[in-house]
Tab-separated table of C-alpha atoms and ligand atoms in Angstrom:
chain	number	residue	atom	x	y	z
G	1259	MET	CA	82.182	230.600	-16.288
G	1260	ASN	CA	85.536	229.194	-15.157
G	1261	PHE	CA	86.708	225.780	-16.356
G	1262	LEU	CA	89.510	223.559	-15.101
G	1263	VAL	CA	90.426	221.138	-17.911
G	1264	THR	CA	92.807	218.361	-16.833
G	1265	GLY	CA	94.834	216.608	-19.521
G	1266	GLY	CA	94.449	219.685	-21.708
G	1267	ALA	CA	97.814	219.164	-23.413
G	1268	GLY	CA	96.639	215.806	-24.785
G	1269	PHE	CA	94.739	215.024	-27.970
G	1270	ILE	CA	91.136	215.534	-26.808
G	1271	GLY	CA	91.934	217.924	-23.947
G	1272	SER	CA	93.690	220.343	-26.295
G	1273	ALA	CA	90.669	220.259	-28.642
G	1274	VAL	CA	88.449	221.032	-25.640
G	1275	CYS	CA	90.670	223.973	-24.587
G	1276	ARG	CA	90.743	225.366	-28.136
G	1277	HIS	CA	86.952	225.004	-28.368
G	1278	LEU	CA	86.151	226.561	-24.963
G	1279	CYS	CA	88.560	229.480	-25.427
G	1280	ALA	CA	86.641	230.567	-28.528
G	1281	ASN	CA	83.886	231.673	-26.131
G	1282	PRO	CA	84.897	234.972	-24.493
G	1283	ALA	CA	82.489	234.277	-21.599
G	1284	TYR	CA	84.643	231.323	-20.528
G	1285	ARG	CA	87.974	231.250	-18.704
G	1286	VAL	CA	90.021	228.075	-19.067
G	1287	THR	CA	92.760	226.704	-16.831
G	1288	ASN	CA	94.560	223.737	-18.372
G	1289	LEU	CA	96.191	221.433	-15.778
G	1290	ASP	CA	98.512	218.837	-17.266
G	1291	LYS	CA	101.493	216.867	-16.032
G	1292	LEU	CA	103.033	216.786	-19.545
G	1293	THR	CA	103.738	213.070	-19.833
G	1294	TYR	CA	105.065	211.677	-23.123
G	1295	ALA	CA	101.528	212.309	-24.518
G	1296	GLY	CA	101.240	215.943	-23.421
G	1297	ASN	CA	102.317	218.604	-25.879
G	1298	LEU	CA	102.063	222.370	-25.447
G	1299	ALA	CA	102.456	222.762	-29.213
G	1300	SER	CA	98.836	221.566	-29.498
G	1301	LEU	CA	97.785	224.723	-27.629
G	1302	ARG	CA	99.649	227.094	-29.930
G	1303	PRO	CA	96.415	228.570	-31.414
G	1304	ILE	CA	95.314	229.781	-27.940
G	1305	GLU	CA	98.557	230.119	-25.996
G	1306	ASN	CA	98.285	233.919	-25.894
G	1307	ALA	CA	94.517	234.081	-25.406
G	1308	HIS	CA	93.484	236.222	-22.447
G	1309	ASN	CA	91.015	233.585	-21.203
G	1310	TYR	CA	93.592	230.737	-21.142
G	1311	ARG	CA	96.303	229.693	-18.695
G	1312	PHE	CA	98.414	226.580	-18.263
G	1313	GLU	CA	99.478	224.795	-15.060
G	1314	GLN	CA	101.965	221.961	-15.035
G	1315	ALA	CA	100.723	219.671	-12.255
G	1316	ASP	CA	99.758	216.075	-11.529
G	1317	ILE	CA	96.115	215.242	-10.762
G	1318	ARG	CA	97.456	213.055	-7.959
G	1319	ASP	CA	98.708	216.219	-6.236
G	1320	GLU	CA	95.573	216.983	-4.217
G	1321	ARG	CA	97.023	220.105	-2.615
G	1322	ALA	CA	98.043	221.662	-5.929
G	1323	VAL	CA	94.636	220.892	-7.465
G	1324	LEU	CA	92.789	222.436	-4.502
G	1325	GLU	CA	94.952	225.546	-4.681
G	1326	ILE	CA	94.166	225.973	-8.387
G	1327	LEU	CA	90.426	225.376	-7.872
G	1328	ARG	CA	90.354	228.149	-5.261
G	1329	ARG	CA	92.666	230.576	-7.021
G	1330	ASP	CA	90.780	230.368	-10.336
G	1331	ASP	CA	87.264	230.216	-8.800
G	1332	ILE	CA	86.430	227.132	-10.811
G	1333	ASP	CA	82.790	226.367	-11.728
G	1334	ILE	CA	83.369	223.255	-13.844
G	1335	VAL	CA	86.083	220.603	-13.706
G	1336	MET	CA	86.513	218.520	-16.875
G	1337	ASN	CA	88.735	215.572	-16.005
G	1338	LEU	CA	90.480	214.262	-19.119
G	1339	ALA	CA	93.926	213.573	-17.641
G	1340	ALA	CA	94.688	209.898	-18.129
G	1341	GLU	CA	97.015	207.300	-19.514
G	1342	SER	CA	95.082	206.538	-22.696
G	1343	HIS	CA	96.856	203.954	-24.861
G	1344	VAL	CA	95.656	200.333	-24.595
G	1345	ASP	CA	98.933	198.879	-25.926
G	1346	ARG	CA	100.986	200.766	-23.308
G	1347	SER	CA	98.618	199.487	-20.596
G	1348	ILE	CA	99.472	195.936	-21.650
G	1349	ASP	CA	103.218	196.639	-21.332
G	1350	GLY	CA	103.023	198.736	-18.151
G	1351	PRO	CA	99.721	198.793	-16.243
G	1352	GLY	CA	101.208	200.566	-13.194
G	1353	ALA	CA	101.025	204.080	-14.651
G	1354	PHE	CA	97.359	203.452	-15.573
G	1355	ILE	CA	96.475	202.446	-12.017
G	1356	GLU	CA	98.326	205.503	-10.679
G	1357	THR	CA	96.838	208.202	-12.887
G	1358	ASN	CA	93.479	206.780	-13.901
G	1359	ILE	CA	92.463	205.347	-10.519
G	1360	VAL	CA	94.577	207.024	-7.797
G	1361	GLY	CA	94.618	210.321	-9.721
G	1362	THR	CA	90.819	210.332	-10.103
G	1363	TYR	CA	90.458	209.552	-6.393
G	1364	ARG	CA	92.741	212.461	-5.467
G	1365	ILE	CA	91.108	215.000	-7.775
G	1366	LEU	CA	87.685	213.939	-6.478
G	1367	ASN	CA	88.899	214.636	-2.934
G	1368	ALA	CA	90.181	218.064	-3.930
G	1369	ALA	CA	86.935	218.866	-5.775
G	1370	LEU	CA	84.834	217.758	-2.802
G	1371	GLU	CA	86.754	219.934	-0.340
G	1372	TYR	CA	86.517	222.914	-2.696
G	1373	TRP	CA	82.792	222.333	-3.391
G	1374	ARG	CA	81.946	222.127	0.309
G	1375	GLY	CA	83.395	225.602	0.822
G	1376	LEU	CA	81.277	227.277	-1.901
G	1377	SER	CA	78.141	229.361	-1.337
G	1378	GLU	CA	74.845	227.459	-1.778
G	1379	GLU	CA	74.244	229.114	-5.167
G	1380	ARG	CA	77.697	228.290	-6.518
G	1381	LYS	CA	77.471	224.794	-5.034
G	1382	SER	CA	74.395	223.937	-7.081
G	1383	GLY	CA	76.015	225.220	-10.298
G	1384	PHE	CA	79.311	223.361	-9.783
G	1385	ARG	CA	80.023	220.270	-11.930
G	1386	PHE	CA	82.711	217.590	-11.908
G	1387	HIS	CA	82.698	216.112	-15.413
G	1388	HIS	CA	84.593	212.830	-15.798
G	1389	VAL	CA	85.533	211.997	-19.386
G	1390	SER	CA	85.480	208.264	-20.024
G	1391	THR	CA	85.442	205.719	-22.793
G	1392	ASP	CA	83.185	203.151	-24.449
G	1393	GLU	CA	85.895	200.548	-23.725
G	1394	VAL	CA	84.525	200.153	-20.158
G	1395	PHE	CA	81.607	198.200	-21.673
G	1396	GLY	CA	83.958	195.587	-23.157
G	1397	ASP	CA	83.657	193.318	-26.149
G	1398	LEU	CA	80.674	193.330	-28.564
G	1399	PRO	CA	80.043	190.553	-31.090
G	1400	PHE	CA	80.487	191.425	-34.779
G	1401	ASP	CA	76.869	190.705	-35.610
G	1402	GLY	CA	74.933	193.034	-33.330
G	1403	GLY	CA	74.375	195.058	-30.198
G	1404	MET	CA	75.238	198.606	-29.149
G	1405	PHE	CA	76.358	200.159	-25.891
G	1406	VAL	CA	73.681	202.140	-24.037
G	1407	GLU	CA	74.249	204.021	-20.780
G	1408	GLU	CA	72.869	201.058	-18.786
G	1409	THR	CA	75.141	198.420	-20.413
G	1410	PRO	CA	77.012	196.614	-17.607
G	1411	TYR	CA	80.725	197.322	-17.354
G	1412	ALA	CA	82.972	194.463	-18.569
G	1413	PRO	CA	86.420	195.928	-19.346
G	1414	SER	CA	89.044	193.747	-21.053
G	1415	SER	CA	92.349	195.649	-20.888
G	1416	PRO	CA	94.294	197.199	-18.009
G	1417	TYR	CA	93.448	200.582	-19.598
G	1418	SER	CA	89.694	199.992	-19.751
G	1419	ALA	CA	89.664	198.377	-16.288
G	1420	SER	CA	91.376	201.469	-14.844
G	1421	LYS	CA	88.879	203.769	-16.580
G	1422	ALA	CA	85.966	201.620	-15.319
G	1423	ALA	CA	87.321	201.879	-11.772
G	1424	SER	CA	87.570	205.665	-12.086
G	1425	ASP	CA	83.966	205.902	-13.356
G	1426	HIS	CA	82.798	203.936	-10.308
G	1427	LEU	CA	84.699	206.266	-7.968
G	1428	VAL	CA	83.099	209.326	-9.593
G	1429	ARG	CA	79.608	207.859	-9.188
G	1430	ALA	CA	80.355	206.940	-5.570
G	1431	TRP	CA	81.410	210.537	-4.784
G	1432	HIS	CA	78.002	211.643	-6.103
G	1433	GLU	CA	75.921	209.039	-4.259
G	1434	THR	CA	77.849	209.225	-0.987
G	1435	TYR	CA	78.960	212.842	-0.688
G	1436	GLY	CA	76.530	214.584	-3.050
G	1437	LEU	CA	79.248	215.982	-5.369
G	1438	PRO	CA	77.448	217.091	-8.580
G	1439	VAL	CA	79.138	214.871	-11.176
G	1440	VAL	CA	78.407	214.063	-14.824
G	1441	LEU	CA	80.083	211.376	-16.925
G	1442	SER	CA	80.475	210.746	-20.635
G	1443	ASN	CA	81.637	207.580	-22.415
G	1444	CYS	CA	82.904	208.145	-25.934
G	1445	SER	CA	84.018	206.016	-28.871
G	1446	ASN	CA	87.316	206.283	-30.810
G	1447	ASN	CA	88.298	209.859	-31.609
G	1448	TYR	CA	90.437	210.941	-34.551
G	1449	GLY	CA	91.599	214.261	-36.009
G	1450	PRO	CA	94.449	216.811	-35.801
G	1451	TYR	CA	97.057	216.713	-32.972
G	1452	HIS	CA	96.540	212.942	-32.373
G	1453	PHE	CA	99.645	211.320	-30.855
G	1454	PRO	CA	101.055	208.907	-33.483
G	1455	GLU	CA	100.863	205.786	-31.333
G	1456	LYS	CA	97.157	205.431	-32.213
G	1457	LEU	CA	96.021	203.649	-35.380
G	1458	ILE	CA	95.069	206.563	-37.662
G	1459	PRO	CA	98.047	208.926	-37.161
G	1460	LEU	CA	100.467	205.981	-36.944
G	1461	VAL	CA	99.329	204.681	-40.324
G	1462	ILE	CA	99.462	208.131	-41.964
G	1463	LEU	CA	103.012	208.794	-40.745
G	1464	ASN	CA	104.333	205.272	-41.404
G	1465	ALA	CA	102.955	205.531	-44.942
G	1466	LEU	CA	104.716	208.876	-45.514
G	1467	ASP	CA	107.936	207.226	-44.235
G	1468	GLU	CA	107.389	204.186	-46.549
G	1469	LYS	CA	107.254	201.934	-43.461
G	1470	PRO	CA	104.965	198.898	-42.932
G	1471	LEU	CA	101.382	199.708	-41.876
G	1472	PRO	CA	100.727	197.311	-38.961
G	1473	VAL	CA	97.229	195.778	-38.901
G	1474	TYR	CA	96.549	193.616	-35.842
G	1475	GLY	CA	95.207	190.119	-36.590
G	1476	ALA	CA	93.075	190.081	-39.731
G	1477	GLY	CA	92.044	193.738	-39.402
G	1478	ALA	CA	88.424	192.677	-38.824
G	1479	ASN	CA	87.968	194.441	-35.463
G	1480	VAL	CA	85.437	197.258	-35.599
G	1481	ARG	CA	85.615	200.699	-33.977
G	1482	ASP	CA	83.097	203.584	-34.080
G	1483	TRP	CA	84.972	206.748	-35.127
G	1484	LEU	CA	84.189	210.328	-34.046
G	1485	PHE	CA	85.934	213.517	-35.197
G	1486	VAL	CA	87.583	215.099	-32.147
G	1487	GLU	CA	85.966	218.533	-32.592
G	1488	ASP	CA	82.516	216.902	-32.469
G	1489	HIS	CA	83.562	215.278	-29.193
G	1490	ALA	CA	84.721	218.648	-27.806
G	1491	ARG	CA	81.275	220.142	-28.529
G	1492	ALA	CA	79.589	217.160	-26.868
G	1493	LEU	CA	81.800	217.549	-23.791
G	1494	GLU	CA	80.916	221.232	-23.417
G	1495	LEU	CA	77.211	220.297	-23.516
G	1496	VAL	CA	77.581	217.480	-20.978
G	1497	ALA	CA	79.620	219.683	-18.631
G	1498	THR	CA	77.291	222.705	-18.794
G	1499	LYS	CA	73.858	221.103	-19.381
G	1500	GLY	CA	74.173	217.461	-18.232
G	1501	ARG	CA	72.076	216.318	-15.257
G	1502	PRO	CA	74.067	215.581	-12.093
G	1503	GLY	CA	74.555	211.869	-11.483
G	1504	GLU	CA	73.947	210.957	-15.147
G	1505	SER	CA	76.190	209.586	-17.867
G	1506	TYR	CA	75.990	210.219	-21.619
G	1507	ASN	CA	77.246	207.983	-24.420
G	1508	VAL	CA	78.942	209.819	-27.304
G	1509	GLY	CA	79.684	208.211	-30.676
G	1510	GLY	CA	80.071	208.941	-34.360
G	1511	ASN	CA	77.707	206.313	-35.795
G	1512	SER	CA	80.648	205.441	-38.079
G	1513	GLU	CA	81.603	201.812	-37.566
G	1514	ARG	CA	84.542	200.676	-39.673
G	1515	THR	CA	86.842	197.641	-39.667
G	1516	ASN	CA	90.467	198.487	-38.938
G	1517	LEU	CA	91.469	197.187	-42.366
G	1518	GLY	CA	88.835	199.431	-43.963
G	1519	VAL	CA	90.242	202.462	-42.121
G	1520	VAL	CA	93.823	201.673	-43.170
G	1521	GLU	CA	92.839	201.106	-46.806
G	1522	THR	CA	90.919	204.409	-46.897
G	1523	ILE	CA	93.977	206.270	-45.557
G	1524	CYS	CA	96.093	204.607	-48.284
G	1525	ASP	CA	93.614	205.677	-50.971
G	1526	LEU	CA	93.582	209.289	-49.706
G	1527	LEU	CA	97.389	209.392	-49.701
G	1528	ASP	CA	97.589	207.802	-53.174
G	1529	LEU	CA	95.647	210.820	-54.481
G	1530	ARG	CA	97.448	213.480	-52.431
G	1531	ARG	CA	101.058	212.261	-52.239
G	1532	PRO	CA	101.511	209.513	-54.925
G	1533	ARG	CA	104.384	207.107	-54.292
G	1534	ARG	CA	107.299	207.000	-56.676
G	1535	GLY	CA	106.870	204.303	-59.335
G	1536	GLY	CA	103.067	204.343	-59.148
G	1537	ALA	CA	102.693	201.748	-56.355
G	1538	SER	CA	99.811	202.113	-53.891
G	1539	TYR	CA	100.316	202.708	-50.173
G	1540	ARG	CA	98.095	199.607	-49.759
G	1541	ASP	CA	101.208	197.563	-50.662
G	1542	LEU	CA	102.702	198.599	-47.294
G	1543	ILE	CA	99.906	196.939	-45.256
G	1544	ALA	CA	101.377	194.261	-42.959
G	1545	PHE	CA	99.217	191.874	-40.912
G	1546	VAL	CA	100.904	191.422	-37.511
G	1547	THR	CA	100.276	189.434	-34.307
G	1548	ASP	CA	97.015	190.426	-32.679
G	1549	ARG	CA	96.720	192.615	-29.544
G	1550	PRO	CA	96.199	190.413	-26.431
G	1551	GLY	CA	92.594	190.676	-25.189
G	1552	HIS	CA	91.615	192.608	-28.344
G	1553	ASP	CA	87.919	193.592	-28.142
G	1554	ARG	CA	86.187	192.683	-31.390
G	1555	ARG	CA	83.774	195.553	-31.765
G	1556	TYR	CA	82.572	198.763	-30.096
G	1557	ALA	CA	79.336	200.513	-31.097
G	1558	ILE	CA	77.688	203.443	-29.324
G	1559	ASP	CA	74.017	204.278	-29.154
G	1560	ALA	CA	74.208	208.068	-28.782
G	1561	SER	CA	70.457	208.707	-28.741
G	1562	LYS	CA	70.374	210.001	-25.129
G	1563	ILE	CA	72.773	212.900	-25.732
G	1564	ALA	CA	70.957	213.689	-28.998
G	1565	ARG	CA	67.556	213.710	-27.279
G	1566	ASP	CA	68.453	215.369	-23.969
G	1567	LEU	CA	71.200	217.792	-24.987
G	1568	GLY	CA	70.565	218.277	-28.738
G	1569	TRP	CA	74.017	217.024	-29.814
G	1570	ALA	CA	74.816	215.488	-33.216
G	1571	PRO	CA	78.171	215.039	-34.968
G	1572	ARG	CA	78.821	217.514	-37.814
G	1573	GLU	CA	81.662	215.653	-39.535
G	1574	ASP	CA	81.119	212.306	-41.285
G	1575	PHE	CA	83.930	209.778	-41.361
G	1576	ASP	CA	84.960	210.294	-45.003
G	1577	SER	CA	85.202	214.083	-44.740
G	1578	GLY	CA	86.785	213.910	-41.281
G	1579	LEU	CA	89.422	211.415	-42.364
G	1580	ALA	CA	90.278	213.504	-45.437
G	1581	ARG	CA	90.652	216.598	-43.195
G	1582	THR	CA	92.871	214.590	-40.867
G	1583	VAL	CA	95.159	213.299	-43.622
G	1584	ASP	CA	95.464	216.845	-45.010
G	1585	TRP	CA	96.312	218.166	-41.533
G	1586	TYR	CA	99.184	215.678	-41.126
G	1587	LEU	CA	100.466	216.511	-44.618
G	1588	ASP	CA	100.515	220.225	-43.699
G	1589	ASN	CA	101.780	220.057	-40.104
G	1590	LYS	CA	105.093	218.258	-39.951
G	1591	TRP	CA	106.257	220.980	-37.501
G	1592	TRP	CA	103.940	219.307	-34.956
G	1593	TRP	CA	104.571	215.593	-35.557
G	1594	GLY	CA	108.196	215.642	-36.786
G	1595	PRO	CA	109.727	216.218	-33.314
G	1596	ILE	CA	107.423	213.585	-31.780
G	1597	ARG	CA	108.507	210.922	-34.293
G	1598	GLU	CA	112.173	211.890	-33.833
G	1599	GLN	CA	112.293	212.318	-30.050
G	1600	ARG	CA	109.349	210.602	-28.360
G	1601	TYR	CA	107.945	207.703	-30.363
G	1602	ALA	CA	109.038	206.494	-33.784
G	1603	GLY	CA	106.286	203.924	-34.321
G	1604	GLU	CA	107.733	200.714	-32.876
G	1605	ARG	CA	105.302	197.924	-31.922
G	1606	LEU	CA	103.818	198.224	-28.413
G	1607	GLY	CA	101.581	195.976	-26.355
G	1608	GLN	CA	102.823	192.466	-26.830
G	1609	GLY	CA	102.444	191.612	-23.177
G	1610	SER	CA	105.873	191.747	-21.565
G	1611	ILE	CA	104.842	193.580	-18.395
G	1612	GLU	CA	107.078	196.346	-17.106
G	1613	ASN	CA	105.931	198.168	-14.029
G	1614	SER	CA	108.369	201.009	-14.193
G	1615	PRO	CA	107.356	203.840	-11.870
G	1616	THR	CA	109.352	206.349	-13.912
G	1617	GLN	CA	106.451	207.267	-16.179
G	1618	ASN	CA	104.601	208.540	-13.140
G	1619	SER	CA	107.334	210.178	-11.164
G	1620	PRO	CA	106.342	213.288	-9.176
G	1621	VAL	CA	106.198	216.495	-11.169
G	1622	GLU	CA	107.118	219.993	-10.122
G	1623	HIS	CA	103.957	222.084	-10.171
G	1624	LYS	CA	104.478	225.162	-12.340
G	1625	THR	CA	102.228	228.076	-13.268
G	1626	PHE	CA	102.375	229.480	-16.808
G	1627	GLU	CA	100.598	232.820	-17.100
G	1628	SER	CA	99.179	233.873	-20.457
G	1629	SER	CA	101.536	236.481	-21.795
G	1630	PRO	CA	102.408	237.984	-25.150
G	1631	ALA	CA	105.463	235.750	-25.125
G	1632	GLY	CA	103.318	232.626	-24.844
G	1633	ASN	CA	102.790	230.161	-22.039
G	1634	ARG	CA	106.186	228.545	-22.290
G	1635	ALA	CA	107.887	231.830	-21.425
G	1636	GLU	CA	107.368	232.110	-17.667
G	1637	SER	CA	107.073	229.552	-14.961
G	1638	ARG	CA	106.949	229.792	-11.204
G	1639	LYS	CA	107.081	226.988	-8.703
G	1640	VAL	CA	103.868	226.815	-6.657
G	1641	ALA	CA	104.171	223.544	-4.779
G	1642	THR	CA	105.846	220.193	-5.119
L	116	NAD	P1	96.116	211.635	-24.399
L	116	NAD	O1	96.941	210.466	-23.987
L	116	NAD	O2	96.306	212.238	-25.742
L	116	NAD	O3	96.293	212.819	-23.336
L	116	NAD	C1	96.315	212.614	-21.957
L	116	NAD	C2	96.830	213.876	-21.294
L	116	NAD	O4	96.789	213.676	-19.871
L	116	NAD	C3	98.279	214.198	-21.646
L	116	NAD	O5	98.409	215.562	-21.979
L	116	NAD	C4	99.057	213.877	-20.364
L	116	NAD	O6	100.209	214.674	-20.187
L	116	NAD	C5	98.014	214.145	-19.302
L	116	NAD	N1	98.258	213.392	-18.061
L	116	NAD	C6	98.548	212.072	-17.945
L	116	NAD	N2	98.719	211.746	-16.642
L	116	NAD	C7	98.501	212.881	-15.917
L	116	NAD	C8	98.486	213.190	-14.521
L	116	NAD	N3	98.772	212.261	-13.605
L	116	NAD	N4	98.207	214.449	-14.147
L	116	NAD	C9	97.934	215.414	-15.063
L	116	NAD	N5	97.949	215.189	-16.396
L	116	NAD	C10	98.204	213.934	-16.818
L	116	NAD	O7	94.603	211.184	-24.189
L	116	NAD	P2	93.317	211.522	-25.060
L	116	NAD	O8	93.220	210.579	-26.177
L	116	NAD	O9	93.263	212.976	-25.315
L	116	NAD	O10	92.167	211.118	-24.004
L	116	NAD	C11	91.722	212.068	-23.050
L	116	NAD	C12	90.659	211.416	-22.184
L	116	NAD	O11	89.566	210.969	-22.987
L	116	NAD	C13	91.151	210.186	-21.420
L	116	NAD	O12	90.564	210.189	-20.153
L	116	NAD	C14	90.652	209.019	-22.242
L	116	NAD	O13	90.422	207.897	-21.424
L	116	NAD	C15	89.340	209.581	-22.777
L	116	NAD	N6	88.886	209.044	-24.082
L	116	NAD	C16	89.724	208.985	-25.148
L	116	NAD	C17	89.246	208.534	-26.379
L	116	NAD	C18	90.125	208.487	-27.615
L	116	NAD	O14	89.704	207.971	-28.638
L	116	NAD	N7	91.335	209.031	-27.605
L	116	NAD	C19	87.916	208.130	-26.496
L	116	NAD	C20	87.097	208.191	-25.373
L	116	NAD	C21	87.588	208.663	-24.176
L	117	DAU	O1	87.134	203.427	-27.858
L	117	DAU	C1	87.726	204.532	-27.250
L	117	DAU	C2	89.200	204.301	-27.082
L	117	DAU	O2	89.792	204.426	-28.376
L	117	DAU	C3	89.860	205.253	-26.096
L	117	DAU	O3	89.323	205.046	-24.819
L	117	DAU	C4	91.380	205.052	-26.065
L	117	DAU	O4	91.976	206.013	-25.218
L	117	DAU	C5	91.911	205.206	-27.484
L	117	DAU	O5	93.291	204.955	-27.504
L	117	DAU	C6	91.193	204.254	-28.442
L	117	DAU	O6	91.529	202.890	-28.124
L	117	DAU	P1	91.818	201.801	-29.277
L	117	DAU	O7	92.615	200.705	-28.704
L	117	DAU	O8	90.547	201.438	-29.979
L	117	DAU	O9	92.699	202.723	-30.278
L	117	DAU	P2	93.979	202.386	-31.171
L	117	DAU	O10	94.160	203.523	-32.108
L	117	DAU	O11	95.135	201.976	-30.334
L	117	DAU	O12	93.510	201.122	-32.007
L	117	DAU	C7	92.378	201.181	-32.861
L	117	DAU	C8	92.177	199.789	-33.447
L	117	DAU	O13	93.263	199.538	-34.363
L	117	DAU	C9	92.234	198.663	-32.417
L	117	DAU	O14	91.303	197.661	-32.794
L	117	DAU	C10	93.656	198.137	-32.521
L	117	DAU	C11	94.011	198.378	-33.973
L	117	DAU	N1	95.430	198.702	-34.261
L	117	DAU	C12	96.036	199.656	-33.500
L	117	DAU	C13	97.366	200.009	-33.734
L	117	DAU	C14	98.067	201.046	-32.887
L	117	DAU	C15	96.093	198.092	-35.316
L	117	DAU	O15	95.496	197.245	-36.019
L	117	DAU	N2	97.387	198.438	-35.568
L	117	DAU	C16	98.060	199.366	-34.807
L	117	DAU	O16	99.270	199.598	-35.061
């Protein structure tokens, strides 16, 4: 079975590629534009695998996507490519509209043209899996309620509004053109290779640098946390066994306040890397101005995917967070260059809009064949 994973150099996409490549019956093409969030170092464990190849391309480049779909005889598209950080969407919504909405529209067009040219047998097996978020459902009160698949969409941020729009496009391509699509809406992921703009890796790395640990507002907002490898397993099930036209909620059943998460990280680090002078990392916690439009709480009812596809998370939050802290302690080779060259942890998302097009400038489409020298060794221009 041949997979095209878009956004496979990102946090979740790279976990999906690593997971799928462990199955020798699968072949995986990873298509990624390599924005600030994309990192080929996250693919190091599989970069020489015979069932893996990398393509540098933009999902907005319909022609390049179609060429790859045909060349690699793709059976399943898993669309993870996106601008993913809420705070950046507050500062610069333009890139989110471009990739999350226009990009989804373009890749749907490419998939539809490809699908129409397949034999009847291959047509019925083909899937377009769109990977989405629980944030499309909007703000839940602190004292109750959970998102089910039928919860009406009510996004609050430019990020979640752009993801909601893309979900609607995917459904429309199913209803109108018959493209066999499946969708999944997941809660907050955490784990290894997480870009340190997001709460958990940011707090771990700021703590190690003895910098303030920024908690928005009073830290009372609640998120439902899922270990990224559990999400990767859920995505494989949705893509290969999900029913066309349906969506599946995915969550960790691990609701925590942000302050609770930050304090737990501090306690884990106090045991593993005690500060000089015996102070606790908790002393670095700094309450800062809240995020504009900050949703209070997200909570996922994941009973449909458990019932229909037999999925359950394997990692609980305490063990998963301990694994994550240990991974960051052991893997400075991965995060050191990011903190030095890409993002050092400064505050984002305070609402001064910049609509710079530079983040989404056209990309040269390059092919990286798997080779003993690794996928950074060769590149050839296919199209621009
Ligand atoms: P990420 O920001 O870590 O990675 C996104 C990847 O997409 C990067 O490698 C980037 O280079 C690539 N990309 C961006 N624009 C592109 C374009 N135009 N063409 C091709 N590639 C492009 O994101 P993530 O956290 O791994 O999230 C992946 C997907 O899962 C997103 O669709 C996101 O909305 C969704 N999601 C994320 C979470 C979470 O907690 N992180 C939870 C639920 C759903
Ligand atoms: O719910 C799924 C979503 O989870 C995904 O769709 C998004 O792509 C992903 O980024 C994540 O969104 P959040 O906004 O919930 O994640 P983030 O790590 O940015 O923030 C988690 C919570 O922590 C949120 O309530 C804001 C708060 N926060 C965040 C940062 C970066 C802080 O208190 N301080 C911080 O410095």
